[in-house]
XYZ file of N, CA and C in Angstrom:
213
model
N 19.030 -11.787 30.423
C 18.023 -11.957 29.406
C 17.823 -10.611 28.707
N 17.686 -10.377 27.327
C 17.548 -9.417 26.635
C 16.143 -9.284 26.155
N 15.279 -8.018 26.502
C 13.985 -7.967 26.501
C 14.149 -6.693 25.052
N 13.062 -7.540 24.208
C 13.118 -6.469 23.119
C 11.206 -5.592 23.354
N 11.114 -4.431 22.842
C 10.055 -3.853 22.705
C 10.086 -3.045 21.463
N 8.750 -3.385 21.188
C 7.914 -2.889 20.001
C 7.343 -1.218 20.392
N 8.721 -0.387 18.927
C 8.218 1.086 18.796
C 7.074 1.344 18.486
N 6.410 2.285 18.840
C 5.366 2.182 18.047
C 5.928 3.808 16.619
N 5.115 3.687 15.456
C 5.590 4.218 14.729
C 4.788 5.588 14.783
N 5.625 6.927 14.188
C 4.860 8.118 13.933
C 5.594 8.849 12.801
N 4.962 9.695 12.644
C 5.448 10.412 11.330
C 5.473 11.881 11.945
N 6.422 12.623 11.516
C 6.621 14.182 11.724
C 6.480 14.504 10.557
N 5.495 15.823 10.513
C 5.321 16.385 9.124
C 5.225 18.379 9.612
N 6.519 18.685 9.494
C 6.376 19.617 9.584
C 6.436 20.593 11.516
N 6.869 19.318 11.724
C 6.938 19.567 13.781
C 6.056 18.747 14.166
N 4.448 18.561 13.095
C 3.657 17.807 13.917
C 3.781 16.533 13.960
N 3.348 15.961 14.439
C 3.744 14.833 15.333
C 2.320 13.668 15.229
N 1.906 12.836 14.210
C 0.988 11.971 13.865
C 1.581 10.463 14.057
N 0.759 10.314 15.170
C 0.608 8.647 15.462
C 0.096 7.469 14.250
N 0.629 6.333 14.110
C 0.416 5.806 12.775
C -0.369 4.814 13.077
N -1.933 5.298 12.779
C -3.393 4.384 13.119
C -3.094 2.717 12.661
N -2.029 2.648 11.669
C -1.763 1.103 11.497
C -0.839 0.387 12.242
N -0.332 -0.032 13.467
C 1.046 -0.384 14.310
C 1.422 -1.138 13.561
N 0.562 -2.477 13.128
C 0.863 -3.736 12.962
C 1.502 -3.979 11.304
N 0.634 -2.746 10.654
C 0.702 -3.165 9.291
C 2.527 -2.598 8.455
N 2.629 -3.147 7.354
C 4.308 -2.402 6.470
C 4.076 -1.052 6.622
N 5.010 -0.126 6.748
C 5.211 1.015 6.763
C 4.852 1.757 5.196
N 4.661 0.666 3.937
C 3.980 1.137 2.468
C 2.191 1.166 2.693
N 1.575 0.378 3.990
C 0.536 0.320 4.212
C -0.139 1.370 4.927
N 0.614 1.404 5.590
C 0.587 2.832 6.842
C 0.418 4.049 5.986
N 1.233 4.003 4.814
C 1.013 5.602 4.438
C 0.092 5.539 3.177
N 0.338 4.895 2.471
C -1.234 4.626 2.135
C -2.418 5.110 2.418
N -2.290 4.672 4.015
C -3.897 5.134 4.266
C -4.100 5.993 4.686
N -3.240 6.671 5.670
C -2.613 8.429 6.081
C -2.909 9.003 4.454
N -2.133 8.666 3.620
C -2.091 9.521 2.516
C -3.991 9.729 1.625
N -5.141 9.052 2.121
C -6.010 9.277 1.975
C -6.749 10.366 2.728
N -6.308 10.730 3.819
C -6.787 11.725 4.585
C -5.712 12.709 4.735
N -4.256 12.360 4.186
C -3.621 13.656 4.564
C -3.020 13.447 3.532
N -2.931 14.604 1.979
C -2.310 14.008 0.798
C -1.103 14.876 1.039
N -0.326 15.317 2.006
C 1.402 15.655 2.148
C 1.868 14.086 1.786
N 1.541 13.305 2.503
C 1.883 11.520 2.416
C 2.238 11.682 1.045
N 1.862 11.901 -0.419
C 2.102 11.193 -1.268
C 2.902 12.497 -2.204
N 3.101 13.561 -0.989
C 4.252 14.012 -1.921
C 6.079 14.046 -1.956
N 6.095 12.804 -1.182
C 7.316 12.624 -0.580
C 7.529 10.485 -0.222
N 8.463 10.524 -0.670
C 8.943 8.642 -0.087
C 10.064 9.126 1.054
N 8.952 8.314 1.489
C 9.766 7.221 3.218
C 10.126 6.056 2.801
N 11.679 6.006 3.716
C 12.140 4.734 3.893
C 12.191 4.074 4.715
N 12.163 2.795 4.975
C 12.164 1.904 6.152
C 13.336 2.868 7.633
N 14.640 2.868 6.724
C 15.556 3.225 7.482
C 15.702 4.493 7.708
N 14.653 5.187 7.381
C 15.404 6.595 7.615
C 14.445 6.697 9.282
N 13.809 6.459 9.540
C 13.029 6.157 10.894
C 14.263 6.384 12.023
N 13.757 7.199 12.942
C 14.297 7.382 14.046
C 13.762 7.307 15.341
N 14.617 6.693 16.731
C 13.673 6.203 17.188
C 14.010 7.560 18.195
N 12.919 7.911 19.093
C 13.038 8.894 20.130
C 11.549 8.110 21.190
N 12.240 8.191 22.442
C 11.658 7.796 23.381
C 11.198 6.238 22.766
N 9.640 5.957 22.928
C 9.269 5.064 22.898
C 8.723 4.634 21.186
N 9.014 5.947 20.777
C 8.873 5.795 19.088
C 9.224 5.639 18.059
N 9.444 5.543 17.015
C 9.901 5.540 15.692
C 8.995 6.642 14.760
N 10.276 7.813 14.886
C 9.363 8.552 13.819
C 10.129 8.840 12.527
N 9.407 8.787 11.740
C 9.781 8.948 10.588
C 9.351 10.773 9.982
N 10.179 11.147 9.311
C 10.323 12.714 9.144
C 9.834 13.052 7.524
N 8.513 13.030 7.337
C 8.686 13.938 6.223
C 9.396 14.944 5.354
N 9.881 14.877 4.004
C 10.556 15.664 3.423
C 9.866 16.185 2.264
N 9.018 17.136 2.669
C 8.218 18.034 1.533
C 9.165 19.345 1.343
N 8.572 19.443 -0.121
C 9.124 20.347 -1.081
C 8.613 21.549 0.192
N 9.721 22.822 -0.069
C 8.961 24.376 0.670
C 7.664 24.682 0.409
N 7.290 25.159 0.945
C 5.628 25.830 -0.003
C 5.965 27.035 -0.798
N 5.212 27.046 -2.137
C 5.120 28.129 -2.907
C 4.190 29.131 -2.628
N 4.951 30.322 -2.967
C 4.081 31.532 -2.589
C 4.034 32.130 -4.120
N 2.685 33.016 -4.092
C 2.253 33.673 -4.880
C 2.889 34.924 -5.078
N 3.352 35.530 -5.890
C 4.196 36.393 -6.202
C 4.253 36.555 -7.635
């Protein structure tokens, strides 16, 4: 018998490591609402597939621009 289990999802932004307060909901929903309290979320698209799973998770990796320095 083949037993499947449910990742739960997270996002890496930068090393850190944020659990995604929505399990249940689309991954366009999830950041959504992350992206109200953390606006890195809306400077970058995630894809379904780019998600990787490690251990018991699925994390998905932010790809923000470098930071600008003043100079």
């Amino acid at each position: 018998m083949l037993l499947s289990k449910k990742l739960n999802r997270a996002f890496d932004i930068r090393g850190t490591i944020i659990d995604c307060p929505m399990p249940d909901a689309t991954l366009d929903e999830s950041i959504r609402s992350l992206s109200k309290s953390n606006p890195l979320f809306r400077q970058t698209t995630i894809y379904e597939e780019e998600g990787q799973v490690v251990g018991d998770r699925l994390i998905y990796k932010l790809h923000l621009p470098p930071p600008k320095a003043k100079g």
